[in-house]
């Protein structure tokens, strides 16, 4: 089976812009979670989707949003980018509530 | 929410040495995972281990759920073992993984 894929792998944006990141889970996995990793805050949970519904949400501002499509692919959007949004964004998929498998991540740089 | 603490934060060892990484968690968990983050940032699954002991080659892990800790053992370390090791656990009934701050392992040839 193919692993979790994320696109794009690298992204450079400027403050105030918006960005959309994409995640394709392992075939058959219905749960997709997003995490942000920064040197200062470590790995933090953003949100989790299961069968197109947001099931859990982390403590991030409303500028961070996501959605999941019927084929389980997920996107996350960050609007009005700030310098502090520069991070590695990781997506993980799982069947339901078990082992999570991570993609390679999208490295976002905000200038 | 659940707190996950890892120790030591940094570990430098000679190639061939053995190491033990520790993960303490503050609440009951229904699963615990160990990951190795490679230099490109990808988190590689090592173990899914809510309780008991598992082994995979030179790596093994033990979780004692009643005492709220897990250990990752690496034997005969190789330079390719270098990187950051994370443990992560969700609170019961919640899919969200809470990560520890990681142990940075450096293996010197």
PDB file of C-alpha atoms in Angstrom:
ATOM      1  CA  UNK A   1       0.000   0.000   0.000  1.00  0.00           C
ATOM      2  CA  UNK A   2       1.158   3.506  -0.708  1.00  0.00           C
ATOM      3  CA  UNK A   3       1.885   5.608   2.351  1.00  0.00           C
ATOM      4  CA  UNK A   4       0.476   8.957   3.341  1.00  0.00           C
ATOM      5  CA  UNK A   5       1.292  11.620   0.783  1.00  0.00           C
ATOM      6  CA  UNK A   6       1.380  15.360   1.281  1.00  0.00           C
ATOM      7  CA  UNK A   7       1.608  18.138  -1.257  1.00  0.00           C
ATOM      8  CA  UNK A   8       3.361  20.398  -1.725  1.00  0.00           C
ATOM      9  CA  UNK A   9       6.506  19.406   0.159  1.00  0.00           C
ATOM     10  CA  UNK A  10       7.846  22.942   0.400  1.00  0.00           C
ATOM     11  CA  UNK A  11       6.091  26.268   0.251  1.00  0.00           C
ATOM     12  CA  UNK A  12       7.165  29.882   0.613  1.00  0.00           C
ATOM     13  CA  UNK A  13       4.528  32.530   1.233  1.00  0.00           C
ATOM     14  CA  UNK A  14       4.450  36.109   2.451  1.00  0.00           C
ATOM     15  CA  UNK A  15       2.582  37.519   5.425  1.00  0.00           C
ATOM     16  CA  UNK A  16      -1.100  38.058   4.784  1.00  0.00           C
ATOM     17  CA  UNK A  17      -1.394  35.414   2.097  1.00  0.00           C
ATOM     18  CA  UNK A  18      -3.325  32.197   2.482  1.00  0.00           C
ATOM     19  CA  UNK A  19      -2.194  28.644   1.843  1.00  0.00           C
ATOM     20  CA  UNK A  20      -3.823  25.246   1.239  1.00  0.00           C
ATOM     21  CA  UNK A  21      -2.050  22.001   2.043  1.00  0.00           C
ATOM     22  CA  UNK A  22      -3.200  18.600   0.874  1.00  0.00           C
ATOM     23  CA  UNK A  23      -2.994  15.151   2.422  1.00  0.00           C
ATOM     24  CA  UNK A  24      -3.909  11.794   0.891  1.00  0.00           C
ATOM     25  CA  UNK A  25      -4.245   9.046   3.510  1.00  0.00           C
ATOM     26  CA  UNK A  26      -3.376   5.389   3.176  1.00  0.00           C
ATOM     27  CA  UNK A  27      -6.019   3.608   1.154  1.00  0.00           C
ATOM     28  CA  UNK A  28      -8.847   2.493   3.434  1.00  0.00           C
ATOM     29  CA  UNK A  29      -7.969   4.872   6.250  1.00  0.00           C
ATOM     30  CA  UNK A  30     -10.826   7.169   7.180  1.00  0.00           C
ATOM     31  CA  UNK A  31      -9.211   9.259   9.888  1.00  0.00           C
ATOM     32  CA  UNK A  32      -6.863  12.110   9.012  1.00  0.00           C
ATOM     33  CA  UNK A  33      -5.140  14.265  11.624  1.00  0.00           C
ATOM     34  CA  UNK A  34      -3.017  17.367  11.168  1.00  0.00           C
ATOM     35  CA  UNK A  35      -0.118  18.492  13.357  1.00  0.00           C
ATOM     36  CA  UNK A  36       2.123  21.525  13.395  1.00  0.00           C
ATOM     37  CA  UNK A  37       5.776  21.209  14.386  1.00  0.00           C
ATOM     38  CA  UNK A  38       7.884  24.221  15.350  1.00  0.00           C
ATOM     39  CA  UNK A  39      11.189  24.413  17.230  1.00  0.00           C
ATOM     40  CA  UNK A  40       9.567  26.368  20.031  1.00  0.00           C
ATOM     41  CA  UNK A  41       6.279  24.522  20.527  1.00  0.00           C
ATOM     42  CA  UNK A  42       7.147  21.047  19.337  1.00  0.00           C
ATOM     43  CA  UNK A  43       4.461  18.872  17.789  1.00  0.00           C
ATOM     44  CA  UNK A  44       0.960  20.189  18.326  1.00  0.00           C
ATOM     45  CA  UNK A  45      -2.365  18.770  17.240  1.00  0.00           C
ATOM     46  CA  UNK A  46      -4.418  20.909  14.860  1.00  0.00           C
ATOM     47  CA  UNK A  47      -7.513  18.853  14.030  1.00  0.00           C
ATOM     48  CA  UNK A  48      -8.780  15.439  13.095  1.00  0.00           C
ATOM     49  CA  UNK A  49     -11.325  14.412  10.506  1.00  0.00           C
ATOM     50  CA  UNK A  50     -13.202  11.154  10.257  1.00  0.00           C
ATOM     51  CA  UNK A  51     -15.682  10.417   7.462  1.00  0.00           C
ATOM     52  CA  UNK A  52     -15.759  14.071   6.398  1.00  0.00           C
ATOM     53  CA  UNK A  53     -16.545  15.315   9.916  1.00  0.00           C
ATOM     54  CA  UNK A  54     -14.212  17.187  12.216  1.00  0.00           C
ATOM     55  CA  UNK A  55     -13.971  14.952  15.260  1.00  0.00           C
ATOM     56  CA  UNK A  56     -11.370  16.792  17.328  1.00  0.00           C
ATOM     57  CA  UNK A  57      -9.821  20.225  17.282  1.00  0.00           C
ATOM     58  CA  UNK A  58      -6.672  21.584  18.881  1.00  0.00           C
ATOM     59  CA  UNK A  59      -6.077  24.990  20.352  1.00  0.00           C
ATOM     60  CA  UNK A  60      -5.367  27.023  17.221  1.00  0.00           C
ATOM     61  CA  UNK A  61      -6.980  30.255  15.970  1.00  0.00           C
ATOM     62  CA  UNK A  62      -9.788  30.239  13.444  1.00  0.00           C
ATOM     63  CA  UNK A  63      -7.324  31.125  10.676  1.00  0.00           C
ATOM     64  CA  UNK A  64      -6.545  27.405  10.628  1.00  0.00           C
ATOM     65  CA  UNK A  65      -9.259  25.320   9.029  1.00  0.00           C
ATOM     66  CA  UNK A  66      -9.595  22.006   7.323  1.00  0.00           C
ATOM     67  CA  UNK A  67     -11.892  19.686   5.531  1.00  0.00           C
ATOM     68  CA  UNK A  68     -12.101  16.103   4.392  1.00  0.00           C
ATOM     69  CA  UNK A  69     -13.538  14.828   1.158  1.00  0.00           C
ATOM     70  CA  UNK A  70     -15.562  11.693   0.502  1.00  0.00           C
ATOM     71  CA  UNK A  71     -12.432   9.856  -0.689  1.00  0.00           C
ATOM     72  CA  UNK A  72     -10.822  10.668   2.726  1.00  0.00           C
ATOM     73  CA  UNK A  73      -8.341  13.128   1.236  1.00  0.00           C
ATOM     74  CA  UNK A  74      -7.962  16.163   3.450  1.00  0.00           C
ATOM     75  CA  UNK A  75      -6.937  19.753   3.032  1.00  0.00           C
ATOM     76  CA  UNK A  76      -5.963  22.342   5.582  1.00  0.00           C
ATOM     77  CA  UNK A  77      -6.064  26.049   4.969  1.00  0.00           C
ATOM     78  CA  UNK A  78      -4.306  28.854   6.772  1.00  0.00           C
ATOM     79  CA  UNK A  79      -5.535  32.348   6.042  1.00  0.00           C
ATOM     80  CA  UNK A  80      -3.819  35.668   6.718  1.00  0.00           C
ATOM     81  CA  UNK A  81      -0.438  34.038   7.253  1.00  0.00           C
ATOM     82  CA  UNK A  82       1.805  35.253  10.054  1.00  0.00           C
ATOM     83  CA  UNK A  83       5.544  34.761  10.483  1.00  0.00           C
ATOM     84  CA  UNK A  84       4.827  32.390  13.362  1.00  0.00           C
ATOM     85  CA  UNK A  85       2.977  30.040  11.036  1.00  0.00           C
ATOM     86  CA  UNK A  86       6.302  28.941   9.574  1.00  0.00           C
ATOM     87  CA  UNK A  87       6.458  25.281  10.487  1.00  0.00           C
ATOM     88  CA  UNK A  88       6.468  21.699   9.346  1.00  0.00           C
ATOM     89  CA  UNK A  89       2.867  20.570   8.876  1.00  0.00           C
ATOM     90  CA  UNK A  90       2.369  16.851   9.266  1.00  0.00           C
ATOM     91  CA  UNK A  91      -0.613  14.790   8.306  1.00  0.00           C
ATOM     92  CA  UNK A  92      -1.361  11.361   9.743  1.00  0.00           C
ATOM     93  CA  UNK A  93      -3.907   8.726   8.835  1.00  0.00           C
ATOM     94  CA  UNK A  94      -5.358   5.798  10.706  1.00  0.00           C
ATOM     95  CA  UNK A  95      -8.191   3.289  10.347  1.00  0.00           C
ATOM     96  CA  UNK A  96     -10.133   4.536  13.348  1.00  0.00           C
ATOM     97  CA  UNK A  97      -8.488   4.970  16.731  1.00  0.00           C
ATOM     98  CA  UNK A  98      -5.285   3.058  16.373  1.00  0.00           C
ATOM     99  CA  UNK A  99      -1.805   3.455  14.966  1.00  0.00           C
ATOM    100  CA  UNK A 100      -1.297   6.751  13.158  1.00  0.00           C
ATOM    101  CA  UNK A 101       0.930   6.817  10.087  1.00  0.00           C
ATOM    102  CA  UNK A 102       2.544  10.097   9.132  1.00  0.00           C
ATOM    103  CA  UNK A 103       3.278  11.641   5.780  1.00  0.00           C
ATOM    104  CA  UNK A 104       6.550  13.389   4.874  1.00  0.00           C
ATOM    105  CA  UNK A 105       5.180  16.802   5.802  1.00  0.00           C
ATOM    106  CA  UNK A 106       4.910  20.195   4.151  1.00  0.00           C
ATOM    107  CA  UNK A 107       7.516  22.732   5.187  1.00  0.00           C
ATOM    108  CA  UNK A 108       5.929  26.196   5.111  1.00  0.00           C
ATOM    109  CA  UNK A 109       8.047  29.321   5.275  1.00  0.00           C
ATOM    110  CA  UNK A 110       6.324  32.668   5.759  1.00  0.00           C
ATOM    111  CA  UNK A 111       8.380  35.739   4.834  1.00  0.00           C
TER     112      UNK A 111
ATOM    113  CA  UNK B   1      -5.075  17.315  28.894  1.00  0.00           C
ATOM    114  CA  UNK B   2      -2.568  14.539  29.114  1.00  0.00           C
ATOM    115  CA  UNK B   3       1.087  15.424  29.757  1.00  0.00           C
ATOM    116  CA  UNK B   4       3.865  13.426  28.109  1.00  0.00           C
ATOM    117  CA  UNK B   5       7.439  13.808  29.306  1.00  0.00           C
ATOM    118  CA  UNK B   6      10.540  12.270  27.776  1.00  0.00           C
ATOM    119  CA  UNK B   7      14.013  11.791  29.144  1.00  0.00           C
ATOM    120  CA  UNK B   8      16.798  12.387  28.581  1.00  0.00           C
ATOM    121  CA  UNK B   9      16.402  15.331  26.204  1.00  0.00           C
ATOM    122  CA  UNK B  10      19.757  14.615  24.582  1.00  0.00           C
ATOM    123  CA  UNK B  11      21.867  11.489  24.390  1.00  0.00           C
ATOM    124  CA  UNK B  12      25.253  11.093  22.738  1.00  0.00           C
ATOM    125  CA  UNK B  13      26.651   7.592  22.411  1.00  0.00           C
ATOM    126  CA  UNK B  14      29.417   5.733  20.692  1.00  0.00           C
ATOM    127  CA  UNK B  15      28.442   3.366  17.901  1.00  0.00           C
ATOM    128  CA  UNK B  16      27.720  -0.082  19.322  1.00  0.00           C
ATOM    129  CA  UNK B  17      26.409   1.186  22.671  1.00  0.00           C
ATOM    130  CA  UNK B  18      22.968   0.456  24.063  1.00  0.00           C
ATOM    131  CA  UNK B  19      20.465   3.125  25.076  1.00  0.00           C
ATOM    132  CA  UNK B  20      17.233   3.448  27.009  1.00  0.00           C
ATOM    133  CA  UNK B  21      14.770   6.254  26.365  1.00  0.00           C
ATOM    134  CA  UNK B  22      11.951   6.931  28.805  1.00  0.00           C
ATOM    135  CA  UNK B  23       8.443   8.314  28.354  1.00  0.00           C
ATOM    136  CA  UNK B  24       6.178   9.217  31.286  1.00  0.00           C
ATOM    137  CA  UNK B  25       2.521  10.096  30.817  1.00  0.00           C
ATOM    138  CA  UNK B  26       0.165  11.715  33.252  1.00  0.00           C
ATOM    139  CA  UNK B  27      -3.116   9.968  32.556  1.00  0.00           C
ATOM    140  CA  UNK B  28      -4.505   6.627  31.502  1.00  0.00           C
ATOM    141  CA  UNK B  29      -3.986   5.960  27.834  1.00  0.00           C
ATOM    142  CA  UNK B  30      -5.387   3.389  25.471  1.00  0.00           C
ATOM    143  CA  UNK B  31      -2.403   3.456  23.207  1.00  0.00           C
ATOM    144  CA  UNK B  32       1.134   4.724  23.062  1.00  0.00           C
ATOM    145  CA  UNK B  33       3.335   5.125  20.022  1.00  0.00           C
ATOM    146  CA  UNK B  34       7.064   5.580  19.546  1.00  0.00           C
ATOM    147  CA  UNK B  35       8.360   7.416  16.488  1.00  0.00           C
ATOM    148  CA  UNK B  36      11.735   8.214  14.985  1.00  0.00           C
ATOM    149  CA  UNK B  37      11.912  11.504  13.123  1.00  0.00           C
ATOM    150  CA  UNK B  38      14.380  11.343  10.271  1.00  0.00           C
ATOM    151  CA  UNK B  39      16.525  14.292   9.139  1.00  0.00           C
ATOM    152  CA  UNK B  40      13.899  15.210   6.535  1.00  0.00           C
ATOM    153  CA  UNK B  41      11.200  15.510   9.164  1.00  0.00           C
ATOM    154  CA  UNK B  42       9.168  12.395   8.536  1.00  0.00           C
ATOM    155  CA  UNK B  43       7.912  10.532  11.567  1.00  0.00           C
ATOM    156  CA  UNK B  44       8.565   6.839  11.206  1.00  0.00           C
ATOM    157  CA  UNK B  45       6.443   4.475  13.286  1.00  0.00           C
ATOM    158  CA  UNK B  46       8.494   2.284  15.572  1.00  0.00           C
ATOM    159  CA  UNK B  47       5.970   0.768  17.946  1.00  0.00           C
ATOM    160  CA  UNK B  48       2.309   0.880  18.809  1.00  0.00           C
ATOM    161  CA  UNK B  49       2.439  -0.374  22.369  1.00  0.00           C
ATOM    162  CA  UNK B  50      -0.386   0.327  24.818  1.00  0.00           C
ATOM    163  CA  UNK B  51       1.017  -2.260  27.214  1.00  0.00           C
ATOM    164  CA  UNK B  52       3.516  -5.079  27.385  1.00  0.00           C
ATOM    165  CA  UNK B  53       6.710  -5.560  25.428  1.00  0.00           C
ATOM    166  CA  UNK B  54       7.434  -5.662  21.713  1.00  0.00           C
ATOM    167  CA  UNK B  55      10.646  -6.211  19.805  1.00  0.00           C
ATOM    168  CA  UNK B  56      11.684  -5.343  16.282  1.00  0.00           C
ATOM    169  CA  UNK B  57      15.274  -6.188  15.488  1.00  0.00           C
ATOM    170  CA  UNK B  58      17.608  -4.099  17.624  1.00  0.00           C
ATOM    171  CA  UNK B  59      14.719  -2.079  19.001  1.00  0.00           C
ATOM    172  CA  UNK B  60      12.313  -3.050  21.714  1.00  0.00           C
ATOM    173  CA  UNK B  61       9.740  -1.209  23.791  1.00  0.00           C
ATOM    174  CA  UNK B  62       7.966  -1.820  27.051  1.00  0.00           C
ATOM    175  CA  UNK B  63       4.918   0.001  28.373  1.00  0.00           C
ATOM    176  CA  UNK B  64       3.778  -0.360  31.964  1.00  0.00           C
ATOM    177  CA  UNK B  65       0.361   1.248  31.723  1.00  0.00           C
ATOM    178  CA  UNK B  66      -0.434   0.931  35.437  1.00  0.00           C
ATOM    179  CA  UNK B  67       2.690   2.955  36.287  1.00  0.00           C
ATOM    180  CA  UNK B  68       2.274   5.314  33.314  1.00  0.00           C
ATOM    181  CA  UNK B  69       5.596   4.941  31.603  1.00  0.00           C
ATOM    182  CA  UNK B  70       7.141   3.419  28.516  1.00  0.00           C
ATOM    183  CA  UNK B  71      10.736   2.586  27.648  1.00  0.00           C
ATOM    184  CA  UNK B  72      12.410   2.320  24.261  1.00  0.00           C
ATOM    185  CA  UNK B  73      15.579   0.242  24.083  1.00  0.00           C
ATOM    186  CA  UNK B  74      18.072   0.492  21.267  1.00  0.00           C
ATOM    187  CA  UNK B  75      20.829  -2.084  21.265  1.00  0.00           C
ATOM    188  CA  UNK B  76      24.112  -2.022  19.325  1.00  0.00           C
ATOM    189  CA  UNK B  77      23.465   1.531  18.142  1.00  0.00           C
ATOM    190  CA  UNK B  78      24.338   2.503  14.578  1.00  0.00           C
ATOM    191  CA  UNK B  79      24.876   5.978  13.138  1.00  0.00           C
ATOM    192  CA  UNK B  80      21.616   5.617  11.246  1.00  0.00           C
ATOM    193  CA  UNK B  81      19.807   5.498  14.607  1.00  0.00           C
ATOM    194  CA  UNK B  82      20.613   9.183  15.087  1.00  0.00           C
ATOM    195  CA  UNK B  83      17.646  11.518  15.132  1.00  0.00           C
ATOM    196  CA  UNK B  84      14.843  12.525  17.422  1.00  0.00           C
ATOM    197  CA  UNK B  85      12.679   9.934  19.120  1.00  0.00           C
ATOM    198  CA  UNK B  86       9.165  10.844  20.169  1.00  0.00           C
ATOM    199  CA  UNK B  87       6.580   9.070  22.208  1.00  0.00           C
ATOM    200  CA  UNK B  88       2.956  10.087  21.847  1.00  0.00           C
ATOM    201  CA  UNK B  89      -0.264   9.109  23.506  1.00  0.00           C
ATOM    202  CA  UNK B  90      -3.897  10.055  23.174  1.00  0.00           C
ATOM    203  CA  UNK B  91      -6.191  10.636  26.081  1.00  0.00           C
ATOM    204  CA  UNK B  92      -8.707   7.823  26.361  1.00  0.00           C
ATOM    205  CA  UNK B  93     -11.568   8.244  23.947  1.00  0.00           C
ATOM    206  CA  UNK B  94      -9.741  10.866  21.908  1.00  0.00           C
ATOM    207  CA  UNK B  95      -7.808  10.409  18.701  1.00  0.00           C
ATOM    208  CA  UNK B  96      -5.558  13.408  19.287  1.00  0.00           C
ATOM    209  CA  UNK B  97      -1.943  12.422  19.953  1.00  0.00           C
ATOM    210  CA  UNK B  98      -0.059  14.399  22.574  1.00  0.00           C
ATOM    211  CA  UNK B  99       3.660  14.277  21.861  1.00  0.00           C
ATOM    212  CA  UNK B 100       6.531  14.442  24.253  1.00  0.00           C
ATOM    213  CA  UNK B 101       9.354  16.903  23.616  1.00  0.00           C
ATOM    214  CA  UNK B 102      11.538  14.157  22.208  1.00  0.00           C
ATOM    215  CA  UNK B 103      14.977  12.683  22.870  1.00  0.00           C
ATOM    216  CA  UNK B 104      17.689  13.716  20.428  1.00  0.00           C
ATOM    217  CA  UNK B 105      19.989  10.735  19.954  1.00  0.00           C
ATOM    218  CA  UNK B 106      23.398  11.221  18.361  1.00  0.00           C
ATOM    219  CA  UNK B 107      25.486   8.147  17.561  1.00  0.00           C
ATOM    220  CA  UNK B 108      29.163   8.862  17.015  1.00  0.00           C
ATOM    221  CA  UNK B 109      31.155   6.508  14.747  1.00  0.00           C
TER     222      UNK B 109
END
